Coordinates of C-alpha atoms in Angstrom, one line a residue:
Chain A
M1 CA -35.3 -45.0 -26.3
K2 CA -37.6 -41.7 -25.3
T3 CA -40.2 -40.9 -27.4
N4 CA -40.8 -37.2 -28.6
D5 CA -43.7 -37.4 -26.2
G6 CA -41.5 -38.2 -23.7
E7 CA -38.8 -35.7 -24.2
N8 CA -41.4 -32.9 -24.1
K9 CA -42.7 -34.2 -21.2
D10 CA -39.4 -34.2 -19.4
L11 CA -39.1 -30.6 -20.4
S12 CA -42.7 -29.3 -20.1
A13 CA -41.6 -26.9 -17.1
I14 CA -40.0 -24.7 -19.7
N15 CA -43.6 -23.9 -21.0
E16 CA -44.5 -22.8 -17.6
L17 CA -41.7 -20.3 -17.3
D18 CA -43.1 -16.9 -16.6
R19 CA -42.3 -14.7 -19.4
A20 CA -42.5 -11.5 -17.6
I21 CA -39.5 -12.9 -15.4
H22 CA -37.6 -14.7 -18.1
A23 CA -36.2 -11.8 -19.8
P24 CA -32.6 -11.2 -18.1
A25 CA -33.2 -7.3 -17.6
R26 CA -36.5 -8.1 -15.8
L27 CA -35.1 -11.0 -13.9
M28 CA -32.1 -8.6 -13.0
I29 CA -34.5 -5.9 -11.5
L30 CA -36.8 -8.4 -9.7
A31 CA -33.8 -10.0 -8.0
Y32 CA -32.4 -6.6 -6.8
L33 CA -35.7 -5.6 -5.8
S34 CA -36.4 -9.0 -3.8
V35 CA -33.4 -8.1 -1.6
V36 CA -33.9 -4.5 -0.4
D37 CA -37.3 -2.9 0.8
S38 CA -37.6 -0.4 -1.9
A39 CA -35.0 1.6 -4.3
D40 CA -35.5 4.6 -6.4
F41 CA -35.1 4.8 -10.5
T42 CA -31.1 5.5 -9.9
F43 CA -30.2 2.8 -7.8
L44 CA -31.8 0.2 -10.0
L45 CA -30.2 2.1 -13.3
R46 CA -26.6 1.7 -11.5
Q47 CA -27.2 -2.0 -10.4
T48 CA -28.6 -3.4 -13.5
E49 CA -26.2 -1.0 -15.8
L50 CA -29.5 -0.9 -18.3
T51 CA -30.1 2.3 -20.0
R52 CA -32.7 4.7 -18.9
G53 CA -35.3 3.9 -21.6
N54 CA -34.6 0.4 -21.2
L55 CA -35.1 0.3 -17.4
S56 CA -38.2 2.2 -17.6
T57 CA -40.1 0.2 -20.4
H58 CA -39.3 -3.0 -18.2
L59 CA -40.3 -1.4 -15.2
K60 CA -43.6 -0.3 -16.7
K61 CA -44.0 -3.9 -18.0
L62 CA -43.3 -5.3 -14.5
E63 CA -45.7 -2.7 -12.9
E64 CA -48.5 -3.9 -15.6
V65 CA -48.3 -7.7 -14.5
G66 CA -48.6 -6.5 -10.8
Y67 CA -45.2 -7.6 -9.6
I68 CA -43.9 -4.2 -8.7
R69 CA -45.4 -1.2 -7.2
V70 CA -44.1 2.4 -8.2
E71 CA -45.0 5.2 -5.6
K72 CA -44.1 8.9 -5.0
E73 CA -43.1 9.3 -1.4
F74 CA -41.3 12.4 0.4
V75 CA -37.8 10.9 1.6
E76 CA -36.3 13.7 3.7
R77 CA -38.6 16.5 2.2
V78 CA -37.7 15.0 -1.4
P79 CA -40.0 13.8 -3.7
R80 CA -38.9 10.3 -4.4
T81 CA -40.4 7.7 -6.9
L82 CA -39.8 4.3 -5.1
I83 CA -40.3 1.0 -6.3
R84 CA -41.2 -2.1 -4.4
L85 CA -41.5 -5.8 -5.1
E86 CA -45.3 -6.8 -4.7
D87 CA -46.3 -10.1 -3.0
A88 CA -47.2 -11.7 -6.4
G89 CA -43.5 -10.5 -7.9
R90 CA -42.0 -12.3 -4.9
Q91 CA -44.3 -15.4 -5.4
A92 CA -43.5 -15.4 -9.2
I93 CA -39.8 -15.2 -8.5
E94 CA -39.9 -18.1 -6.4
T95 CA -42.0 -20.2 -8.7
Y96 CA -39.8 -18.9 -11.7
R97 CA -36.7 -20.4 -9.7
E98 CA -38.5 -23.9 -9.0
N99 CA -39.5 -24.3 -12.8
M100 CA -35.9 -23.4 -13.8
R101 CA -34.3 -25.9 -11.6
Q102 CA -36.7 -28.4 -12.7
V103 CA -35.9 -27.6 -16.4
I104 CA -32.0 -27.8 -15.5
D105 CA -32.1 -31.1 -13.5
E106 CA -34.0 -32.8 -16.5
L107 CA -31.6 -31.5 -18.7
L108 CA -28.7 -32.6 -16.9
T109 CA -30.2 -36.4 -16.0
Chain B
M1 CA -38.1 -17.6 0.6
A2 CA -36.1 -16.3 -2.5
G3 CA -35.7 -12.8 -1.4
K4 CA -34.2 -13.6 2.2
D5 CA -32.0 -16.7 1.4
G6 CA -31.2 -17.1 -2.2
F7 CA -30.4 -13.8 -3.3
S8 CA -28.0 -13.1 0.1
K9 CA -24.9 -12.6 -2.2
L10 CA -27.0 -10.0 -4.1
E11 CA -28.1 -8.4 -1.0
R12 CA -24.5 -8.3 0.1
K13 CA -23.4 -6.7 -3.3
A14 CA -25.9 -3.7 -3.2
Y15 CA -25.2 -2.9 0.3
L16 CA -21.7 -3.0 0.0
S17 CA -21.8 -0.9 -3.5
Y18 CA -23.2 1.8 -1.1
H19 CA -19.8 2.4 0.8
Q20 CA -17.7 2.4 -2.6
D21 CA -18.0 6.5 -2.3
G22 CA -15.4 6.4 0.6
L23 CA -17.1 8.6 2.9
I24 CA -17.1 6.2 5.5
D25 CA -13.3 6.2 5.1
I26 CA -12.8 10.0 5.2
I27 CA -15.0 10.3 8.5
I28 CA -12.8 7.5 10.1
G29 CA -9.8 9.3 8.7
L30 CA -10.7 13.0 9.8
C31 CA -11.8 11.3 13.4
T32 CA -8.2 10.2 13.9
V33 CA -6.6 13.1 12.7
G34 CA -8.8 14.8 15.5
F35 CA -7.5 12.1 17.8
A36 CA -4.1 12.7 16.7
T37 CA -4.4 16.4 16.8
N38 CA -5.4 16.0 20.6
M39 CA -2.6 14.0 21.5
L40 CA -0.1 16.6 19.7
A41 CA -1.6 19.5 21.1
D42 CA -2.5 18.0 24.5
N43 CA -5.8 19.6 24.3
A44 CA -8.7 17.6 25.0
A45 CA -10.8 20.4 22.8
F46 CA -9.6 18.5 19.9
T47 CA -11.2 15.3 21.0
V48 CA -14.6 16.7 21.0
L49 CA -13.8 18.1 17.5
G50 CA -12.5 15.1 16.4
W51 CA -15.9 13.5 16.6
L52 CA -17.8 16.1 14.6
P53 CA -16.8 14.7 11.2
V54 CA -19.5 11.8 12.3
L55 CA -22.4 14.3 12.2
F56 CA -21.6 15.0 8.6
F57 CA -21.9 11.4 7.4
A58 CA -25.5 11.1 6.7
P59 CA -25.8 14.5 5.0
L60 CA -22.7 14.0 3.0
K61 CA -24.2 10.7 2.0
N62 CA -27.8 12.5 1.0
K63 CA -25.8 15.2 -0.9
I64 CA -23.0 13.1 -2.6
T65 CA -24.2 9.6 -2.6
V66 CA -27.7 9.5 -3.3
P67 CA -28.1 11.6 -6.3
R68 CA -25.3 9.8 -8.2
F69 CA -26.1 6.1 -7.0
G70 CA -29.7 6.5 -6.1
Y71 CA -31.8 5.7 -3.0
V72 CA -32.0 2.5 -1.5
R73 CA -33.9 1.4 1.5
F74 CA -32.6 -2.2 3.0
D75 CA -34.8 -4.7 4.9
S76 CA -36.1 -2.9 8.1
T77 CA -34.5 -6.3 9.8
R78 CA -31.0 -5.5 8.4
Q79 CA -31.1 -2.0 8.8
G80 CA -32.1 -2.7 12.6
T81 CA -29.2 -5.4 13.0
V82 CA -26.4 -3.0 11.3
R83 CA -27.7 -0.5 13.5
K84 CA -27.3 -2.3 16.7
T85 CA -24.1 -4.1 15.5
N86 CA -22.5 -0.3 15.2
M87 CA -23.5 0.5 18.6
M88 CA -22.0 -2.5 20.1
L89 CA -18.6 -1.9 17.9
L90 CA -18.6 1.6 19.4
F91 CA -19.5 0.5 22.9
S92 CA -16.9 -2.4 23.0
G93 CA -14.2 -0.2 21.8
V94 CA -14.8 2.6 24.2
L95 CA -15.2 -0.1 27.0
L96 CA -12.0 -2.1 26.1
M97 CA -10.3 1.4 26.2
G98 CA -11.8 2.1 29.4
V99 CA -10.8 -1.0 31.0
V100 CA -6.9 -0.6 29.7
M101 CA -6.9 2.9 31.2
F102 CA -8.8 1.6 34.5
F103 CA -6.0 -0.9 35.1
L104 CA -3.1 1.4 33.7
F105 CA -3.7 4.1 36.1
L106 CA -5.3 2.7 39.1
P107 CA -2.7 1.4 41.6
G108 CA -2.9 -1.7 43.3
F109 CA -5.3 -3.4 40.7
M110 CA -2.4 -5.2 38.9
P111 CA 1.1 -6.1 39.8
S112 CA 3.4 -3.4 39.4
S113 CA 5.4 -4.9 36.9
A114 CA 2.3 -5.3 34.6
T115 CA 1.3 -1.8 35.3
E116 CA 5.0 -0.9 34.1
W117 CA 4.8 -3.0 31.0
L118 CA 1.5 -1.4 30.0
K119 CA 2.6 1.9 30.5
A120 CA 6.1 1.4 28.6
N121 CA 4.3 -0.3 25.5
F122 CA 1.0 2.2 25.9
M123 CA 1.4 2.6 22.1
L124 CA 1.6 -0.8 21.2
V125 CA -1.7 -1.7 23.2
F126 CA -3.5 1.3 21.9
G127 CA -2.5 0.2 18.5
L128 CA -3.9 -3.4 19.3
I129 CA -7.1 -1.6 20.8
A130 CA -7.6 0.1 17.7
G131 CA -6.8 -2.4 15.3
S132 CA -9.6 -4.8 17.1
V133 CA -12.2 -2.1 16.5
Y134 CA -11.3 -1.7 13.0
A135 CA -11.0 -5.2 12.4
M136 CA -14.6 -5.7 14.2
A137 CA -16.2 -3.0 12.1
A138 CA -14.8 -4.7 9.1
S139 CA -16.3 -8.3 10.2
V140 CA -19.5 -6.9 10.7
T141 CA -20.0 -4.6 7.7
G142 CA -17.7 -6.7 5.2
I143 CA -16.0 -3.9 3.8
K144 CA -12.4 -5.6 3.6
R145 CA -10.7 -2.5 3.3
L146 CA -11.1 -1.7 7.1
Y147 CA -8.9 -5.0 7.8
A148 CA -6.0 -2.9 5.9
Y149 CA -6.5 -0.1 8.2
A150 CA -6.6 -2.5 11.1
G151 CA -3.2 -3.8 10.1
L152 CA -1.9 -0.2 9.6
A153 CA -3.0 0.8 13.1
V154 CA -1.0 -1.9 14.8
L155 CA 2.2 -1.6 12.4
L156 CA 2.2 2.4 13.0
L157 CA 1.5 2.4 16.5
G158 CA 3.8 -0.6 16.9
I159 CA 6.6 1.4 15.5
A160 CA 5.9 4.5 17.3
N161 CA 6.1 2.1 20.5
F162 CA 9.4 0.3 19.4
V163 CA 11.3 3.2 18.1
N164 CA 10.0 5.8 20.9
F165 CA 8.7 8.1 18.5
H166 CA 5.7 10.5 19.8
G167 CA 2.8 8.3 18.9
G168 CA 0.7 11.2 18.0
W169 CA 2.5 11.7 14.9
M170 CA 1.9 8.0 13.7
V171 CA -1.7 8.4 14.8
L172 CA -1.7 11.5 12.4
A173 CA 0.0 9.7 9.8
L174 CA -2.8 6.9 10.1
G175 CA -5.7 9.2 10.1
G176 CA -3.9 11.1 6.9
L177 CA -3.6 7.7 4.9
V178 CA -7.3 6.6 5.6
L179 CA -8.4 10.2 4.8
A180 CA -6.1 10.0 1.7
N181 CA -7.6 6.8 0.6
G182 CA -11.1 7.7 1.1
I183 CA -10.9 11.0 -1.1
A184 CA -9.4 8.9 -3.6
L185 CA -12.2 6.6 -3.2
L186 CA -14.6 9.6 -3.4
V187 CA -13.1 11.1 -6.7
R188 CA -13.3 7.8 -8.2
F189 CA -16.9 7.2 -7.3
M190 CA -18.1 10.7 -8.4
R191 CA -16.0 9.9 -12.0
K192 CA -17.7 6.6 -12.2
Y193 CA -21.2 7.9 -11.3
P194 CA -21.8 11.5 -12.6
L195 CA -25.0 13.0 -11.4
E196 CA -28.3 11.4 -12.3
K197 CA -32.1 12.4 -12.3
G198 CA -33.5 10.4 -9.2
D199 CA -37.0 9.8 -10.3
L200 CA -38.2 7.8 -13.5
P201 CA -38.2 9.3 -16.8
D202 CA -41.2 11.3 -17.9
E203 CA -43.3 10.1 -20.5
N204 CA -42.2 12.3 -23.1
E205 CA -38.5 12.0 -22.0

């Protein structure tokens, strides 16, 4: 029979989950940004189906932790705000995936 | 890397969602109608005019799709592959057509019976070539409705061949159906995605 300590140790990866990514909306945003080079606000709005305010808030949070970069660019003479995934964000997704896989493996075995 | 392997389905979804607007269907439909007009009027000028809609694809995408659906830049490697594949498709279609024409009209290269068969079943051969190009495009782009157009091309031109009907009308019908489907998709797209401001909301919004 496992002790409480043992059980906690098995699921310790839960504590290591990155809370900046763990929110479904932010995970969705990062997942979309990880498969494109860059996208604007409207594209993310359509893909994630979040509200404008909600998306804006989550983007600000992700920018604060350095996972995304928001920059103004001229695309065919039209000013556009493009959002890109930073290397830190890509690494954070990878770490999150590994931690989640570990948690799920522990729960199923 | 997560972005490159683990999310390939998501990448595909994002990529395909960009073709929900029906613009590609409208352009293909207009080109086919132009080609049919050339066949019916027997005037080569329509062939040139038939290709003109291709020039409007990018401006229409920027005017209609981007303001409603947003702007996205896909991975440069993928964009390069898509561009190369599109060129390859176009080249292979034209080459195939050229080869068939070459054998069809140059005497002595094929047994006369084969040449006669090709001439007698020109519309069927034409339908198979058009169908193959559509199917290749469907396979490469992942746009499944292009398979339906491939089947439709073979079916309509096959019918034109066997009922001894002027092929131009069938090509026109094919173009018309593709165009009508494109317009229906565009209307649905514009209703589903009304105009949005492209940028991040202002702080005080």
